[in-house]
Coordinates of C-alpha atoms in Angstrom, one line a residue:
Chain A
X1 CA 48.4 -63.3 -166.7
X2 CA 46.3 -60.2 -165.2
X3 CA 47.2 -59.1 -161.7
X4 CA 43.5 -59.9 -160.3
X5 CA 42.2 -63.4 -161.1
X6 CA 38.5 -64.5 -160.5
X7 CA 38.7 -67.1 -157.8
X8 CA 42.3 -67.8 -157.8
X9 CA 42.2 -68.4 -154.1
X10 CA 39.8 -70.9 -154.5
X11 CA 41.6 -72.9 -157.1
X12 CA 45.1 -72.4 -155.8
X13 CA 43.9 -73.9 -152.8
X14 CA 41.7 -77.0 -154.2
X15 CA 44.9 -77.8 -156.7
X16 CA 47.4 -77.7 -153.9
X17 CA 44.9 -80.2 -151.8
X18 CA 44.4 -82.3 -154.8
X19 CA 48.0 -82.5 -155.3
X20 CA 48.8 -82.9 -151.5
X21 CA 46.6 -86.1 -151.8
X22 CA 47.7 -87.6 -155.2
X23 CA 51.5 -87.0 -154.3
X24 CA 52.0 -86.4 -150.5
X25 CA 52.3 -83.1 -148.9
X26 CA 56.1 -83.1 -148.8
X27 CA 56.0 -84.0 -152.5
X28 CA 54.1 -81.2 -153.7
X29 CA 55.6 -77.9 -155.0
X30 CA 54.4 -74.5 -155.3
X31 CA 55.2 -74.7 -159.1
X32 CA 53.0 -78.0 -159.6
X33 CA 50.0 -76.3 -157.5
X34 CA 50.2 -73.3 -159.7
X35 CA 50.5 -74.9 -162.6
X36 CA 47.5 -77.5 -162.1
X37 CA 45.7 -74.3 -161.2
X38 CA 46.6 -72.4 -164.3
X39 CA 48.1 -69.6 -162.8
X40 CA 51.9 -68.6 -161.9
X41 CA 53.8 -69.3 -158.4
X42 CA 53.6 -65.1 -158.2
X43 CA 50.1 -65.5 -157.7
X44 CA 50.7 -68.6 -155.5
X45 CA 52.6 -66.2 -153.3
X46 CA 50.3 -63.2 -153.3
X47 CA 47.5 -65.6 -151.5
X48 CA 49.6 -68.1 -149.5
X49 CA 53.0 -67.5 -147.4
X50 CA 53.9 -71.0 -148.2
X51 CA 52.7 -74.7 -148.9
X52 CA 51.2 -75.0 -145.2
X53 CA 49.5 -71.8 -145.2
X54 CA 46.9 -73.4 -147.5
X55 CA 46.0 -76.1 -144.9
X56 CA 46.5 -73.6 -142.0
X57 CA 45.4 -70.0 -143.2
X58 CA 42.1 -70.0 -141.7
X59 CA 43.1 -69.5 -138.3
X60 CA 43.2 -65.9 -138.2
X61 CA 39.7 -65.8 -139.4
X62 CA 38.5 -68.1 -136.7
X63 CA 40.0 -66.3 -133.9
X64 CA 38.7 -63.3 -135.2
X65 CA 35.0 -65.2 -135.0
X66 CA 35.7 -66.6 -131.4
X67 CA 36.8 -63.2 -130.2
X68 CA 34.1 -61.0 -131.4
X69 CA 31.3 -63.4 -130.6
X70 CA 32.2 -63.7 -127.1
X71 CA 33.0 -60.2 -126.3
X72 CA 29.0 -60.1 -127.8
X73 CA 27.7 -62.9 -125.9
X74 CA 24.8 -61.7 -123.2
X75 CA 26.7 -60.5 -119.9
X76 CA 24.2 -63.2 -118.3
X77 CA 25.6 -66.0 -120.2
X78 CA 28.2 -68.7 -118.4
X79 CA 31.5 -68.8 -119.4
X80 CA 30.8 -72.5 -121.0
X81 CA 27.4 -71.0 -122.6
X82 CA 29.8 -67.8 -124.1
X83 CA 32.2 -70.5 -125.4
X84 CA 29.3 -72.6 -127.5
X85 CA 28.3 -69.3 -128.5
X86 CA 31.8 -68.7 -130.1
X87 CA 32.3 -72.1 -131.3
X88 CA 28.7 -72.0 -133.3
X89 CA 29.6 -68.6 -134.7
X90 CA 32.3 -70.6 -137.0
X91 CA 29.7 -73.0 -138.3
X92 CA 28.2 -71.4 -141.5
X93 CA 31.8 -70.7 -142.6
X94 CA 32.3 -74.6 -142.7
X95 CA 28.8 -74.9 -144.8
X96 CA 29.3 -76.0 -148.3
X97 CA 33.0 -76.9 -147.7
X98 CA 32.2 -80.1 -146.7
X99 CA 33.9 -82.0 -149.4
X100 CA 37.3 -79.9 -149.3
X101 CA 37.2 -80.2 -145.3
X102 CA 37.6 -83.8 -145.3
X103 CA 40.0 -83.6 -148.2
X104 CA 42.4 -81.2 -145.9
X105 CA 41.9 -83.5 -142.8
X106 CA 43.2 -86.6 -145.0
X107 CA 45.5 -84.7 -146.1
X108 CA 46.8 -83.7 -142.5
X109 CA 46.1 -87.3 -141.4
X110 CA 48.7 -88.9 -143.7
X111 CA 51.3 -86.5 -142.6
X112 CA 52.9 -86.5 -138.7
X113 CA 54.1 -82.8 -139.4
X114 CA 50.8 -81.6 -140.2
X115 CA 49.4 -83.5 -137.6
X116 CA 51.5 -81.5 -135.0
X117 CA 50.8 -78.6 -136.6
X118 CA 46.9 -79.0 -136.4
X119 CA 47.7 -79.9 -132.8
X120 CA 49.0 -76.5 -132.2
X121 CA 46.7 -74.6 -134.5
X122 CA 43.9 -75.8 -131.9
X123 CA 45.9 -75.0 -128.6
X124 CA 46.1 -71.4 -130.1
X125 CA 42.3 -71.6 -130.9
X126 CA 41.7 -72.6 -127.3
X127 CA 43.8 -69.9 -125.7
X128 CA 42.2 -67.3 -128.2
X129 CA 38.7 -68.4 -126.5
X130 CA 40.4 -68.4 -122.9
X131 CA 41.5 -65.0 -123.4
X132 CA 38.3 -63.5 -124.9
X133 CA 36.8 -64.9 -121.7
X134 CA 39.3 -63.2 -119.7
X135 CA 38.4 -60.1 -121.3
X136 CA 34.9 -60.5 -119.8
X137 CA 35.8 -60.9 -116.3
X138 CA 36.0 -64.7 -116.3
X139 CA 38.8 -65.6 -113.9
X140 CA 41.7 -67.3 -115.5
X141 CA 41.5 -70.9 -114.6
X142 CA 37.8 -70.8 -115.3
X143 CA 38.4 -69.2 -118.7
X144 CA 40.9 -72.2 -119.5
X145 CA 38.5 -75.0 -118.6
X146 CA 35.7 -73.8 -120.3
X147 CA 37.4 -73.0 -123.4
X148 CA 38.7 -76.3 -123.2
X149 CA 35.4 -78.2 -122.6
X150 CA 33.8 -76.4 -125.5
X151 CA 36.7 -77.2 -127.6
X152 CA 36.5 -80.8 -126.9
X153 CA 32.8 -81.3 -127.7
X154 CA 33.0 -79.2 -131.0
X155 CA 36.3 -81.3 -131.8
X156 CA 34.1 -84.3 -131.2
X157 CA 31.3 -83.1 -133.3
X158 CA 33.5 -81.9 -136.3
X159 CA 35.4 -85.3 -136.5
X160 CA 32.2 -87.1 -137.0
X161 CA 31.1 -84.4 -139.1
X162 CA 34.2 -84.8 -141.4
X163 CA 34.1 -88.7 -141.0
X164 CA 30.5 -89.2 -142.4
X165 CA 30.3 -89.1 -146.4
X166 CA 26.8 -87.6 -145.7
X167 CA 27.3 -84.2 -144.7
X168 CA 25.2 -84.2 -141.1
X169 CA 24.4 -81.0 -139.5
X170 CA 27.2 -79.9 -137.9
X171 CA 25.2 -77.4 -134.9
X172 CA 23.0 -80.4 -134.7
X173 CA 26.5 -82.9 -133.7
X174 CA 27.7 -80.2 -131.7
X175 CA 24.5 -79.7 -129.4
X176 CA 24.7 -83.3 -129.1
X177 CA 28.2 -84.0 -128.2
X178 CA 27.8 -81.0 -125.7
X179 CA 25.0 -82.8 -124.2
X180 CA 27.0 -85.9 -123.8
X181 CA 30.2 -84.5 -122.3
X182 CA 27.4 -83.2 -119.7
X183 CA 25.9 -86.1 -118.9
X184 CA 29.3 -87.9 -118.7
X185 CA 30.8 -85.2 -116.3
X186 CA 27.6 -85.3 -114.2
X187 CA 28.2 -89.3 -114.1
X188 CA 24.7 -90.0 -115.7
Chain B
X1 CA 84.1 -97.4 -118.9
X2 CA 82.3 -100.4 -117.9
X3 CA 79.1 -101.6 -119.5
X4 CA 77.3 -101.0 -116.1
X5 CA 76.7 -97.7 -114.8
X6 CA 75.1 -97.1 -111.7
X7 CA 72.7 -94.1 -112.1
X8 CA 73.6 -93.5 -115.6
X9 CA 70.3 -93.2 -117.1
X10 CA 69.5 -90.6 -114.5
X11 CA 73.0 -88.6 -114.8
X12 CA 72.3 -88.5 -118.6
X13 CA 68.8 -87.3 -118.5
X14 CA 70.1 -84.6 -116.3
X15 CA 72.7 -83.8 -117.9
X16 CA 70.8 -83.3 -121.4
X17 CA 68.1 -81.2 -119.7
X18 CA 70.8 -78.9 -118.3
X19 CA 72.3 -78.6 -121.8
X20 CA 68.8 -78.3 -123.2
X21 CA 68.4 -75.2 -121.1
X22 CA 71.7 -73.3 -120.9
X23 CA 72.2 -73.8 -125.1
X24 CA 68.9 -74.7 -126.7
X25 CA 67.7 -78.2 -127.6
X26 CA 68.9 -77.9 -131.6
X27 CA 72.3 -76.9 -130.2
X28 CA 73.0 -79.7 -128.0
X29 CA 75.1 -82.4 -129.3
X30 CA 74.9 -86.0 -127.6
X31 CA 78.6 -85.6 -127.3
X32 CA 78.0 -83.0 -125.2
X33 CA 75.2 -84.6 -123.2
X34 CA 77.7 -87.7 -122.7
X35 CA 80.7 -85.3 -121.8
X36 CA 78.6 -83.5 -119.3
X37 CA 77.6 -86.9 -117.5
X38 CA 81.0 -88.2 -117.5
X39 CA 79.9 -91.3 -119.7
X40 CA 80.0 -92.3 -123.2
X41 CA 78.3 -91.8 -126.3
X42 CA 77.7 -95.4 -126.6
X43 CA 76.1 -95.4 -122.9
X44 CA 73.6 -92.7 -124.1
X45 CA 72.5 -94.8 -127.0
X46 CA 72.0 -97.6 -125.0
X47 CA 69.6 -95.6 -123.1
X48 CA 68.0 -93.1 -125.4
X49 CA 67.4 -93.5 -128.9
X50 CA 68.2 -89.9 -129.8
X51 CA 67.9 -86.5 -127.9
X52 CA 64.4 -86.3 -128.3
X53 CA 64.2 -89.6 -126.1
X54 CA 65.2 -87.8 -123.1
X55 CA 62.3 -85.7 -122.7
X56 CA 59.5 -87.9 -124.4
X57 CA 60.7 -91.2 -123.1
X58 CA 58.5 -91.8 -120.3
X59 CA 55.0 -92.3 -122.6
X60 CA 55.2 -95.8 -122.7
X61 CA 55.5 -96.2 -119.2
X62 CA 52.5 -94.2 -118.6
X63 CA 50.5 -96.2 -121.3
X64 CA 51.0 -98.9 -119.2
X65 CA 49.7 -97.6 -116.0
X66 CA 46.6 -95.9 -117.6
X67 CA 45.9 -99.3 -119.4
X68 CA 46.0 -101.6 -116.3
X69 CA 44.5 -98.6 -113.9
X70 CA 41.2 -98.8 -116.2
X71 CA 41.2 -102.5 -116.8
X72 CA 41.5 -102.8 -112.8
X73 CA 39.2 -99.9 -112.0
X74 CA 35.8 -101.4 -110.3
X75 CA 32.9 -102.6 -112.3
X76 CA 30.4 -99.7 -110.8
X77 CA 33.2 -96.9 -111.9
X78 CA 31.2 -94.5 -114.5
X79 CA 33.7 -93.7 -117.7
X80 CA 34.9 -90.2 -116.0
X81 CA 35.6 -92.3 -112.4
X82 CA 37.8 -94.9 -114.4
X83 CA 39.8 -92.1 -116.2
X84 CA 40.4 -90.5 -112.8
X85 CA 41.6 -93.4 -111.2
X86 CA 43.9 -93.7 -114.0
X87 CA 45.3 -90.1 -113.9
X88 CA 45.9 -90.3 -110.3
X89 CA 47.9 -93.8 -110.9
X90 CA 50.5 -91.5 -112.5
X91 CA 50.7 -89.3 -109.3
X92 CA 53.4 -91.1 -107.6
X93 CA 55.6 -91.1 -110.4
X94 CA 56.1 -87.4 -110.1
X95 CA 56.9 -87.0 -106.8
X96 CA 60.1 -86.1 -105.8
X97 CA 60.6 -85.0 -109.3
X98 CA 59.2 -81.4 -109.4
X99 CA 62.6 -80.0 -110.2
X100 CA 63.2 -82.1 -113.3
X101 CA 59.7 -81.8 -114.4
X102 CA 59.8 -78.1 -114.2
X103 CA 63.3 -78.2 -116.3
X104 CA 61.4 -80.5 -118.7
X105 CA 58.7 -78.1 -119.4
X106 CA 60.9 -75.3 -119.4
X107 CA 62.7 -76.9 -122.3
X108 CA 59.7 -77.7 -124.3
X109 CA 58.3 -74.0 -123.7
X110 CA 61.2 -72.7 -125.7
X111 CA 60.9 -75.0 -128.7
X112 CA 57.9 -75.2 -131.1
X113 CA 59.2 -78.5 -132.7
X114 CA 59.2 -80.0 -129.0
X115 CA 55.9 -78.0 -128.0
X116 CA 54.6 -79.9 -131.3
X117 CA 55.6 -83.1 -130.0
X118 CA 54.4 -82.8 -126.7
X119 CA 51.1 -81.8 -127.7
X120 CA 51.1 -84.9 -130.0
X121 CA 52.1 -87.1 -126.9
X122 CA 49.0 -85.7 -125.0
X123 CA 46.9 -87.1 -128.1
X124 CA 48.1 -90.4 -127.9
X125 CA 47.8 -90.6 -124.0
X126 CA 44.1 -89.7 -124.5
X127 CA 43.5 -92.0 -127.0
X128 CA 45.0 -94.7 -124.8
X129 CA 42.6 -94.0 -122.1
X130 CA 39.7 -93.7 -124.4
X131 CA 40.9 -97.2 -126.0
X132 CA 41.5 -98.8 -122.7
X133 CA 37.5 -97.9 -121.7
X134 CA 36.5 -98.9 -124.9
X135 CA 37.9 -102.5 -123.7
X136 CA 35.8 -102.1 -120.9
X137 CA 32.9 -101.7 -122.9
X138 CA 32.4 -97.9 -122.8
X139 CA 31.0 -97.2 -126.1
X140 CA 33.6 -95.0 -128.3
X141 CA 31.8 -91.6 -128.3
X142 CA 31.5 -91.6 -124.5
X143 CA 35.2 -93.1 -124.2
X144 CA 36.8 -90.3 -126.2
X145 CA 34.7 -87.4 -124.4
X146 CA 35.5 -89.2 -120.9
X147 CA 39.2 -89.6 -122.1
X148 CA 39.4 -85.8 -123.2
X149 CA 37.9 -84.8 -120.3
X150 CA 39.8 -85.9 -117.9
X151 CA 43.0 -84.9 -119.9
X152 CA 41.9 -81.6 -119.5
X153 CA 41.7 -81.7 -115.9
X154 CA 44.8 -83.6 -115.0
X155 CA 46.7 -80.9 -117.8
X156 CA 45.3 -77.9 -115.9
X157 CA 46.5 -79.4 -112.5
X158 CA 49.6 -80.6 -113.6
X159 CA 50.6 -76.9 -115.2
X160 CA 49.7 -75.7 -111.9
X161 CA 51.9 -78.2 -110.1
X162 CA 54.7 -77.1 -112.7
X163 CA 54.6 -73.7 -112.6
X164 CA 54.4 -73.5 -108.9
X165 CA 58.0 -73.4 -107.4
X166 CA 56.6 -74.5 -104.4
X167 CA 55.6 -78.1 -104.7
X168 CA 51.9 -78.5 -104.2
X169 CA 50.0 -81.4 -103.9
X170 CA 49.5 -82.5 -107.0
X171 CA 46.4 -85.0 -106.1
X172 CA 44.7 -82.4 -104.4
X173 CA 45.3 -79.9 -107.4
X174 CA 43.8 -82.7 -109.5
X175 CA 40.9 -83.0 -107.6
X176 CA 40.0 -79.2 -107.4
X177 CA 40.5 -78.9 -111.1
X178 CA 38.3 -81.9 -111.6
X179 CA 35.4 -79.9 -109.3
X180 CA 35.9 -76.9 -111.1
X181 CA 35.2 -78.6 -114.3
X182 CA 32.4 -80.4 -113.0
X183 CA 30.6 -76.8 -111.7
X184 CA 31.6 -75.0 -115.1
X185 CA 29.8 -77.8 -117.1
X186 CA 27.0 -77.6 -114.6
X187 CA 26.9 -74.4 -115.1
X188 CA 26.9 -73.0 -111.6

């Protein structure tokens, strides 16, 4: 097998998610994933440190997007505006991936250990956003609150996007949940 | 050893937390906890299913408080008002327990597995609040948003309360973080 495999990463990820769904995450081995993808275990480990990383590997990329979007937000942006811009910046990365994201969420929902890991990922991402706000001079507590509030609005929109078999527009859902959050907080 | 032990639960919990802090959670055995408390392992298992339950056993009680406070909130309360009432109803249970709560948080912070479990507990508690709002007729999405927003304001207040060695008033901190959240969302 050659060292360079066109689309190997994507094929491995798809094979892994299919197997996690069919057999369960714990029951699937790396050997089985490689076999299903028509590749070797060695190739698997060139792309992923372990079975979990197929599911959680996108974290560093999201952190990068948040940090750069917040650093580049206009000086006039409120903390929450800057967070919204950062979260919106991730949306193009989900487009065209509705089916695989749904599959990922189903695998996580079926495994308590993965659910806990997913919550930890959410917490780390929210901290990244808060840190990026602090680097803009937003005071600590305000940065945390703005990051958490934005993350909730996004999470609610994302869950709706994932649970709807017909792919709705994620940007639209995000705007809608943000507006709903604003009206709930205002008590109207 | 008699079947009834005055204060046995509290002595076991304190011994467990002391040992988790001294030796680490994983390294501590139930036998050691019982010995430190001057009780038997059998007594330990009368109060706790396992080592983790010493840390997470309060969950059912909190769920009860939330559900009853939201059911009894005035009909005129907005969803967020009802959530605030529910969260405030838990505060008396923390009073006089600042030292032990700080110790619990330090043990969790030192162990990634416990951190993940703590996040899961937070998610379950937020769902309980959202469910109680739905039982009052609050629509699903609004119930989720109000529950999440209230939970953030409480969490931020709680973290400040825990991290301050001088015990501040938790009700006051909660009101302050709620007001700060409102002004951040309003963009002022």
